[in-house]
PDB file of C-alpha atoms in Angstrom:
ATOM      1  CA  MET A   1     -23.361 -57.055  31.030  1.00  0.00           C
ATOM      2  CA  LYS A   2     -21.353 -58.723  28.287  1.00  0.00           C
ATOM      3  CA  SER A   3     -24.102 -56.825  26.015  1.00  0.00           C
ATOM      4  CA  VAL A   4     -23.805 -53.507  27.603  1.00  0.00           C
ATOM      5  CA  ALA A   5     -19.954 -53.968  27.110  1.00  0.00           C
ATOM      6  CA  THR A   6     -20.425 -54.625  23.482  1.00  0.00           C
ATOM      7  CA  LEU A   7     -22.671 -51.741  22.859  1.00  0.00           C
ATOM      8  CA  MET A   8     -20.386 -49.326  24.561  1.00  0.00           C
ATOM      9  CA  MET A   9     -17.560 -50.304  22.465  1.00  0.00           C
ATOM     10  CA  ALA A  10     -19.568 -50.017  19.346  1.00  0.00           C
ATOM     11  CA  ALA A  11     -20.780 -46.492  20.395  1.00  0.00           C
ATOM     12  CA  PHE A  12     -16.963 -45.640  20.908  1.00  0.00           C
ATOM     13  CA  THR A  13     -16.075 -47.262  17.724  1.00  0.00           C
ATOM     14  CA  ILE A  14     -18.936 -44.907  15.717  1.00  0.00           C
ATOM     15  CA  LEU A  15     -17.698 -41.945  17.550  1.00  0.00           C
ATOM     16  CA  SER A  16     -14.197 -42.230  16.922  1.00  0.00           C
ATOM     17  CA  VAL A  17     -14.809 -42.728  12.893  1.00  0.00           C
ATOM     18  CA  SER A  18     -17.362 -39.737  12.999  1.00  0.00           C
ATOM     19  CA  VAL A  19     -14.505 -37.463  14.821  1.00  0.00           C
ATOM     20  CA  TYR A  20     -12.012 -39.010  12.287  1.00  0.00           C
ATOM     21  CA  ALA A  21     -14.529 -38.192   9.104  1.00  0.00           C
ATOM     22  CA  GLN A  22     -15.018 -34.485  10.377  1.00  0.00           C
ATOM     23  CA  ASP A  23     -11.280 -33.930  10.691  1.00  0.00           C
ATOM     24  CA  THR A  24     -10.504 -35.534   7.147  1.00  0.00           C
ATOM     25  CA  THR A  25     -13.306 -33.324   5.632  1.00  0.00           C
ATOM     26  CA  LYS A  26     -11.963 -30.023   7.375  1.00  0.00           C
ATOM     27  CA  GLN A  27      -8.689 -31.044   5.993  1.00  0.00           C
ATOM     28  CA  ASN A  28      -9.897 -31.452   2.510  1.00  0.00           C
ATOM     29  CA  VAL A  29     -11.977 -28.213   2.577  1.00  0.00           C
ATOM     30  CA  ALA A  30      -9.008 -26.236   3.906  1.00  0.00           C
ATOM     31  CA  LYS A  31      -6.664 -27.905   1.013  1.00  0.00           C
ATOM     32  CA  GLN A  32      -9.535 -27.039  -1.619  1.00  0.00           C
ATOM     33  CA  GLU A  33      -9.461 -23.294  -0.434  1.00  0.00           C
ATOM     34  CA  ASN A  34      -5.949 -23.100  -0.597  1.00  0.00           C
ATOM     35  CA  GLU A  35      -6.015 -24.396  -4.109  1.00  0.00           C
ATOM     36  CA  ILE A  36      -7.265 -22.860  -7.567  1.00  0.00           C
ATOM     37  CA  THR A  37      -7.677 -24.385 -11.012  1.00  0.00           C
ATOM     38  CA  THR A  38      -6.345 -22.471 -13.801  1.00  0.00           C
ATOM     39  CA  TYR A  39      -7.596 -22.739 -17.369  1.00  0.00           C
ATOM     40  CA  VAL A  40      -5.497 -22.753 -20.480  1.00  0.00           C
ATOM     41  CA  CYS A  41      -6.234 -22.984 -24.431  1.00  0.00           C
ATOM     42  CA  PRO A  42      -4.366 -25.964 -25.760  1.00  0.00           C
ATOM     43  CA  MET A  43      -3.811 -23.781 -29.119  1.00  0.00           C
ATOM     44  CA  HIS A  44      -2.799 -20.510 -27.177  1.00  0.00           C
ATOM     45  CA  PRO A  45      -0.886 -21.245 -23.975  1.00  0.00           C
ATOM     46  CA  ASP A  46      -0.735 -17.724 -22.916  1.00  0.00           C
ATOM     47  CA  VAL A  47      -4.374 -17.403 -22.634  1.00  0.00           C
ATOM     48  CA  ILE A  48      -4.885 -18.417 -18.799  1.00  0.00           C
ATOM     49  CA  MET A  49      -8.325 -17.780 -16.741  1.00  0.00           C
ATOM     50  CA  ASP A  50      -9.130 -19.009 -13.309  1.00  0.00           C
ATOM     51  CA  LYS A  51     -12.513 -20.357 -14.358  1.00  0.00           C
ATOM     52  CA  SER A  52     -13.712 -22.512 -17.383  1.00  0.00           C
ATOM     53  CA  GLY A  53     -14.791 -21.114 -20.829  1.00  0.00           C
ATOM     54  CA  LYS A  54     -13.627 -20.223 -24.456  1.00  0.00           C
ATOM     55  CA  CYS A  55     -10.455 -18.886 -25.687  1.00  0.00           C
ATOM     56  CA  PRO A  56     -11.052 -15.606 -27.061  1.00  0.00           C
ATOM     57  CA  LYS A  57      -8.498 -15.914 -29.762  1.00  0.00           C
ATOM     58  CA  CYS A  58      -9.659 -19.349 -31.496  1.00  0.00           C
ATOM     59  CA  GLY A  59     -12.907 -20.310 -29.230  1.00  0.00           C
ATOM     60  CA  THR A  60     -11.488 -23.327 -28.235  1.00  0.00           C
ATOM     61  CA  THR A  61     -12.807 -24.809 -24.955  1.00  0.00           C
ATOM     62  CA  LEU A  62     -10.208 -24.085 -22.389  1.00  0.00           C
ATOM     63  CA  SER A  63      -8.932 -26.926 -20.429  1.00  0.00           C
ATOM     64  CA  PRO A  64      -8.124 -27.113 -16.585  1.00  0.00           C
ATOM     65  CA  LYS A  65      -4.465 -27.146 -16.297  1.00  0.00           C
ATOM     66  CA  GLU A  66      -3.343 -27.486 -13.017  1.00  0.00           C
ATOM     67  CA  LYS A  67      -3.940 -26.483  -9.420  1.00  0.00           C
ATOM     68  CA  MET A  68      -1.792 -23.721  -7.904  1.00  0.00           C
ATOM     69  CA  LYS A  69      -1.244 -23.079  -4.127  1.00  0.00           C
ATOM     70  CA  ARG A  70      -2.956 -19.765  -3.141  1.00  0.00           C
ATOM     71  CA  GLU A  71      -0.348 -17.578  -1.452  1.00  0.00           C
ATOM     72  CA  VAL A  72      -1.790 -16.536   2.070  1.00  0.00           C
ATOM     73  CA  VAL A  73      -0.488 -13.180   2.637  1.00  0.00           C
ATOM     74  CA  GLY A  74      -0.460 -11.639   6.079  1.00  0.00           C
ATOM     75  CA  LEU A  75      -0.199  -7.839   5.056  1.00  0.00           C
ATOM     76  CA  TYR A  76      -0.745  -7.049   8.978  1.00  0.00           C
ATOM     77  CA  GLU A  77       0.632  -8.452  11.695  1.00  0.00           C
ATOM     78  CA  CYS A  78       0.951  -7.802  15.744  1.00  0.00           C
ATOM     79  CA  PRO A  79       4.344  -6.490  16.962  1.00  0.00           C
ATOM     80  CA  ALA A  80       3.809  -8.518  20.049  1.00  0.00           C
ATOM     81  CA  HIS A  81       2.471 -11.709  18.229  1.00  0.00           C
ATOM     82  CA  PRO A  82       4.283 -12.102  14.843  1.00  0.00           C
ATOM     83  CA  GLY A  83       2.152 -15.224  14.456  1.00  0.00           C
ATOM     84  CA  GLU A  84      -1.224 -13.232  14.491  1.00  0.00           C
ATOM     85  CA  THR A  85      -1.543 -11.867  11.061  1.00  0.00           C
ATOM     86  CA  SER A  86      -4.505 -10.488   8.900  1.00  0.00           C
ATOM     87  CA  ASP A  87      -5.088  -9.290   5.230  1.00  0.00           C
ATOM     88  CA  LYS A  88      -6.752  -5.940   6.472  1.00  0.00           C
ATOM     89  CA  PRO A  89      -6.166  -3.469   9.391  1.00  0.00           C
ATOM     90  CA  ALA A  90      -7.292  -5.578  12.607  1.00  0.00           C
ATOM     91  CA  THR A  91      -6.476  -5.576  16.152  1.00  0.00           C
ATOM     92  CA  CYS A  92      -4.500  -8.771  17.705  1.00  0.00           C
ATOM     93  CA  PRO A  93      -6.972 -11.051  19.052  1.00  0.00           C
ATOM     94  CA  LYS A  94      -4.444 -11.892  22.059  1.00  0.00           C
ATOM     95  CA  CYS A  95      -3.474  -8.617  23.282  1.00  0.00           C
ATOM     96  CA  GLY A  96      -5.973  -6.018  21.648  1.00  0.00           C
ATOM     97  CA  GLU A  97      -3.018  -3.945  19.915  1.00  0.00           C
ATOM     98  CA  LYS A  98      -3.512  -2.388  16.521  1.00  0.00           C
ATOM     99  CA  MET A  99      -1.678  -4.547  13.805  1.00  0.00           C
ATOM    100  CA  ASN A 100       1.088  -2.976  11.984  1.00  0.00           C
ATOM    101  CA  LEU A 101       2.149  -3.521   8.122  1.00  0.00           C
ATOM    102  CA  SER A 102       4.459  -6.742   8.182  1.00  0.00           C
ATOM    103  CA  PRO A 103       8.013  -6.212   7.267  1.00  0.00           C
ATOM    104  CA  LYS A 104       7.281  -7.628   3.833  1.00  0.00           C
ATOM    105  CA  GLU A 105       4.802  -4.925   3.187  1.00  0.00           C
ATOM    106  CA  LYS A 106       6.791  -2.402   4.458  1.00  0.00           C
ATOM    107  CA  MET A 107       9.668  -3.426   2.169  1.00  0.00           C
ATOM    108  CA  LYS A 108       7.256  -3.548  -0.541  1.00  0.00           C
ATOM    109  CA  MET A 109       6.224   0.108   0.130  1.00  0.00           C
ATOM    110  CA  GLU A 110      10.061   1.066   0.154  1.00  0.00           C
ATOM    111  CA  VAL A 111      10.509  -0.443  -3.224  1.00  0.00           C
ATOM    112  CA  MET A 112       7.374   1.459  -4.598  1.00  0.00           C
ATOM    113  CA  LYS A 113       8.622   4.938  -3.333  1.00  0.00           C
ATOM    114  CA  THR A 114       9.564   7.381  -6.193  1.00  0.00           C
ATOM    115  CA  TYR A 115      11.341  10.715  -5.911  1.00  0.00           C
ATOM    116  CA  THR A 116      11.067  13.555  -8.241  1.00  0.00           C
ATOM    117  CA  CYS A 117      12.404  16.998  -8.838  1.00  0.00           C
ATOM    118  CA  PRO A 118       9.510  19.812  -8.086  1.00  0.00           C
ATOM    119  CA  MET A 119      11.085  21.624 -11.089  1.00  0.00           C
ATOM    120  CA  HIS A 120      11.810  18.945 -13.442  1.00  0.00           C
ATOM    121  CA  PRO A 121       8.650  16.297 -12.968  1.00  0.00           C
ATOM    122  CA  ASP A 122      10.536  14.035 -15.680  1.00  0.00           C
ATOM    123  CA  VAL A 123      13.304  13.510 -13.282  1.00  0.00           C
ATOM    124  CA  ALA A 124      12.551  10.358 -11.236  1.00  0.00           C
ATOM    125  CA  SER A 125      14.283   8.076  -8.796  1.00  0.00           C
ATOM    126  CA  ASP A 126      13.682   5.011  -6.786  1.00  0.00           C
ATOM    127  CA  LYS A 127      15.803   6.751  -3.765  1.00  0.00           C
ATOM    128  CA  SER A 128      15.990  10.054  -2.223  1.00  0.00           C
ATOM    129  CA  GLY A 129      18.931  12.324  -3.736  1.00  0.00           C
ATOM    130  CA  LYS A 130      19.229  15.942  -5.868  1.00  0.00           C
ATOM    131  CA  CYS A 131      18.244  16.661  -9.159  1.00  0.00           C
ATOM    132  CA  PRO A 132      20.942  15.987 -11.774  1.00  0.00           C
ATOM    133  CA  LYS A 133      19.722  19.269 -13.619  1.00  0.00           C
ATOM    134  CA  CYS A 134      19.231  21.855 -10.935  1.00  0.00           C
ATOM    135  CA  GLY A 135      20.353  20.248  -7.876  1.00  0.00           C
ATOM    136  CA  MET A 136      17.301  20.359  -5.673  1.00  0.00           C
ATOM    137  CA  LYS A 137      16.321  17.810  -3.326  1.00  0.00           C
ATOM    138  CA  LEU A 138      14.187  15.323  -4.832  1.00  0.00           C
ATOM    139  CA  THR A 139      10.761  14.731  -3.270  1.00  0.00           C
ATOM    140  CA  GLU A 140       8.703  11.833  -2.486  1.00  0.00           C
ATOM    141  CA  MET A 141       5.752  11.472  -4.991  1.00  0.00           C
ATOM    142  CA  LYS A 142       2.291  10.585  -3.185  1.00  0.00           C
ATOM    143  CA  GLN A 143       0.513   7.373  -4.138  1.00  0.00           C
ATOM    144  CA  THR A 144      -2.232   9.917  -5.489  1.00  0.00           C
ATOM    145  CA  GLU A 145       0.007  11.591  -7.982  1.00  0.00           C
ATOM    146  CA  ILE A 146      -1.419  11.917 -11.900  1.00  0.00           C
ATOM    147  CA  SER A 147      -0.196   8.873 -13.695  1.00  0.00           C
ATOM    148  CA  TYR A 148      -0.098  10.504 -17.342  1.00  0.00           C
ATOM    149  CA  SER A 149       2.364  13.600 -18.403  1.00  0.00           C
ATOM    150  CA  CYS A 150       3.721  14.944 -21.814  1.00  0.00           C
ATOM    151  CA  THR A 151       7.039  14.350 -22.700  1.00  0.00           C
ATOM    152  CA  GLU A 152       7.258  17.862 -24.167  1.00  0.00           C
ATOM    153  CA  HIS A 153       5.520  19.727 -21.557  1.00  0.00           C
ATOM    154  CA  PRO A 154       6.115  17.984 -18.116  1.00  0.00           C
ATOM    155  CA  ASP A 155       3.770  20.274 -16.324  1.00  0.00           C
ATOM    156  CA  VAL A 156       0.727  19.132 -18.377  1.00  0.00           C
ATOM    157  CA  VAL A 157      -0.333  15.942 -16.361  1.00  0.00           C
ATOM    158  CA  ASN A 158      -3.895  13.823 -16.212  1.00  0.00           C
ATOM    159  CA  ASP A 159      -5.157  10.912 -14.330  1.00  0.00           C
ATOM    160  CA  LYS A 160      -6.185   9.158 -17.464  1.00  0.00           C
ATOM    161  CA  PRO A 161      -4.866   8.879 -21.060  1.00  0.00           C
ATOM    162  CA  GLY A 162      -5.396  11.561 -23.431  1.00  0.00           C
ATOM    163  CA  THR A 163      -3.391  14.334 -25.563  1.00  0.00           C
ATOM    164  CA  CYS A 164      -1.582  17.440 -24.379  1.00  0.00           C
ATOM    165  CA  PRO A 165      -3.608  20.484 -25.051  1.00  0.00           C
ATOM    166  CA  LYS A 166      -0.205  22.486 -25.737  1.00  0.00           C
ATOM    167  CA  CYS A 167       1.078  20.101 -28.755  1.00  0.00           C
ATOM    168  CA  SER A 168      -1.557  17.546 -29.181  1.00  0.00           C
ATOM    169  CA  LYS A 169       0.925  14.506 -28.581  1.00  0.00           C
ATOM    170  CA  ASN A 170      -0.413  11.420 -26.674  1.00  0.00           C
ATOM    171  CA  LEU A 171      -0.013  11.461 -22.900  1.00  0.00           C
ATOM    172  CA  THR A 172       2.515   8.728 -21.647  1.00  0.00           C
ATOM    173  CA  LEU A 173       2.986   7.045 -18.248  1.00  0.00           C
ATOM    174  CA  SER A 174       4.654   9.307 -15.602  1.00  0.00           C
ATOM    175  CA  PRO A 175       8.187   8.163 -14.611  1.00  0.00           C
ATOM    176  CA  LYS A 176       6.580   6.853 -11.539  1.00  0.00           C
ATOM    177  CA  GLU A 177       4.064   4.711 -13.103  1.00  0.00           C
ATOM    178  CA  LYS A 178       6.946   3.405 -15.691  1.00  0.00           C
ATOM    179  CA  MET A 179       8.746   2.394 -12.652  1.00  0.00           C
ATOM    180  CA  LYS A 180       5.923   0.709 -10.943  1.00  0.00           C
ATOM    181  CA  MET A 181       5.304  -1.452 -14.007  1.00  0.00           C
ATOM    182  CA  GLU A 182       8.902  -2.193 -14.072  1.00  0.00           C
ATOM    183  CA  VAL A 183       8.440  -3.417 -10.527  1.00  0.00           C
ATOM    184  CA  MET A 184       5.482  -5.548 -11.162  1.00  0.00           C
ATOM    185  CA  LYS A 185       6.605  -7.351 -14.183  1.00  0.00           C
ATOM    186  CA  ILE A 186       6.790 -10.963 -14.132  1.00  0.00           C
ATOM    187  CA  TYR A 187       8.468 -13.128 -17.081  1.00  0.00           C
ATOM    188  CA  THR A 188       6.930 -16.120 -18.137  1.00  0.00           C
ATOM    189  CA  CYS A 189       7.274 -18.793 -20.871  1.00  0.00           C
ATOM    190  CA  SER A 190       4.373 -18.940 -23.538  1.00  0.00           C
ATOM    191  CA  MET A 191       4.935 -22.635 -23.967  1.00  0.00           C
ATOM    192  CA  HIS A 192       5.060 -23.357 -20.182  1.00  0.00           C
ATOM    193  CA  PRO A 193       2.927 -20.829 -18.092  1.00  0.00           C
ATOM    194  CA  ASN A 194       3.580 -22.371 -15.041  1.00  0.00           C
ATOM    195  CA  VAL A 195       7.116 -21.287 -15.308  1.00  0.00           C
ATOM    196  CA  LYS A 196       7.410 -17.751 -13.695  1.00  0.00           C
ATOM    197  CA  SER A 197      10.463 -15.353 -13.024  1.00  0.00           C
ATOM    198  CA  ASP A 198      10.974 -11.931 -11.772  1.00  0.00           C
ATOM    199  CA  LYS A 199      13.799 -11.318 -14.232  1.00  0.00           C
ATOM    200  CA  PRO A 200      14.309 -11.841 -17.963  1.00  0.00           C
ATOM    201  CA  GLY A 201      15.778 -15.379 -18.888  1.00  0.00           C
ATOM    202  CA  LYS A 202      15.077 -18.497 -20.693  1.00  0.00           C
ATOM    203  CA  CYS A 203      12.477 -21.191 -19.810  1.00  0.00           C
ATOM    204  CA  PRO A 204      14.185 -24.180 -18.133  1.00  0.00           C
ATOM    205  CA  ASN A 205      11.768 -26.566 -19.894  1.00  0.00           C
ATOM    206  CA  CYS A 206      12.403 -25.461 -23.374  1.00  0.00           C
ATOM    207  CA  GLY A 207      15.013 -22.988 -23.490  1.00  0.00           C
ATOM    208  CA  MET A 208      12.518 -20.319 -25.018  1.00  0.00           C
ATOM    209  CA  GLU A 209      12.966 -16.671 -23.913  1.00  0.00           C
ATOM    210  CA  LEU A 210      10.747 -15.732 -21.310  1.00  0.00           C
ATOM    211  CA  LYS A 211       8.345 -12.764 -21.896  1.00  0.00           C
ATOM    212  CA  ALA A 212       7.211  -9.884 -19.812  1.00  0.00           C
ATOM    213  CA  LYS A 213       3.934  -9.286 -18.467  1.00  0.00           C
ATOM    214  CA  ASN A 214       2.298  -7.505 -15.610  1.00  0.00           C
ATOM    215  CA  LYS A 215       1.232  -9.301 -12.545  1.00  0.00           C
TER     216      LYS A 215
END
């Protein structure tokens, strides 16, 4: 009996250790999946990549800088169960209802809206209103609108860079695209790439002016 009890205790101990090891492994895997290592050039801190390699400016081997947390973004969520989210259109696993854009994404879509005048394409605004040139009501531009236009001839538009067929000037980003670029800008320190801000300012580490770059 004593030997049987000893064997049972040993089996229970082994089982407990095995379960603990599995849980620890799952936690470590989840932690690793939620982290990303960035690689930077020691000579050019502004060169940042998500994998090892060589600096395109000087050829120096990039070194791992730090592990950054991946932001888990729930683009869609269930109106009845806000805790149920997805990064793509889906149905709620609890109630089967179709997921809607999350409040965060709706706010982002509102920020990205641009209104223009049908008669004056160079007039752009981030909110509805009237054209300051002719008084017409501004209309919302669709996401599929052309990206490039001529500053001299607003009616000349294209979906890629080029020259105006009327005056041969280079086409520039449309007002909508310029506004989008402004919204997407982040500011970083050239000496401390981990310092990021959504507005201009100075680096808290060294006092250098933050430089704009696109997200």
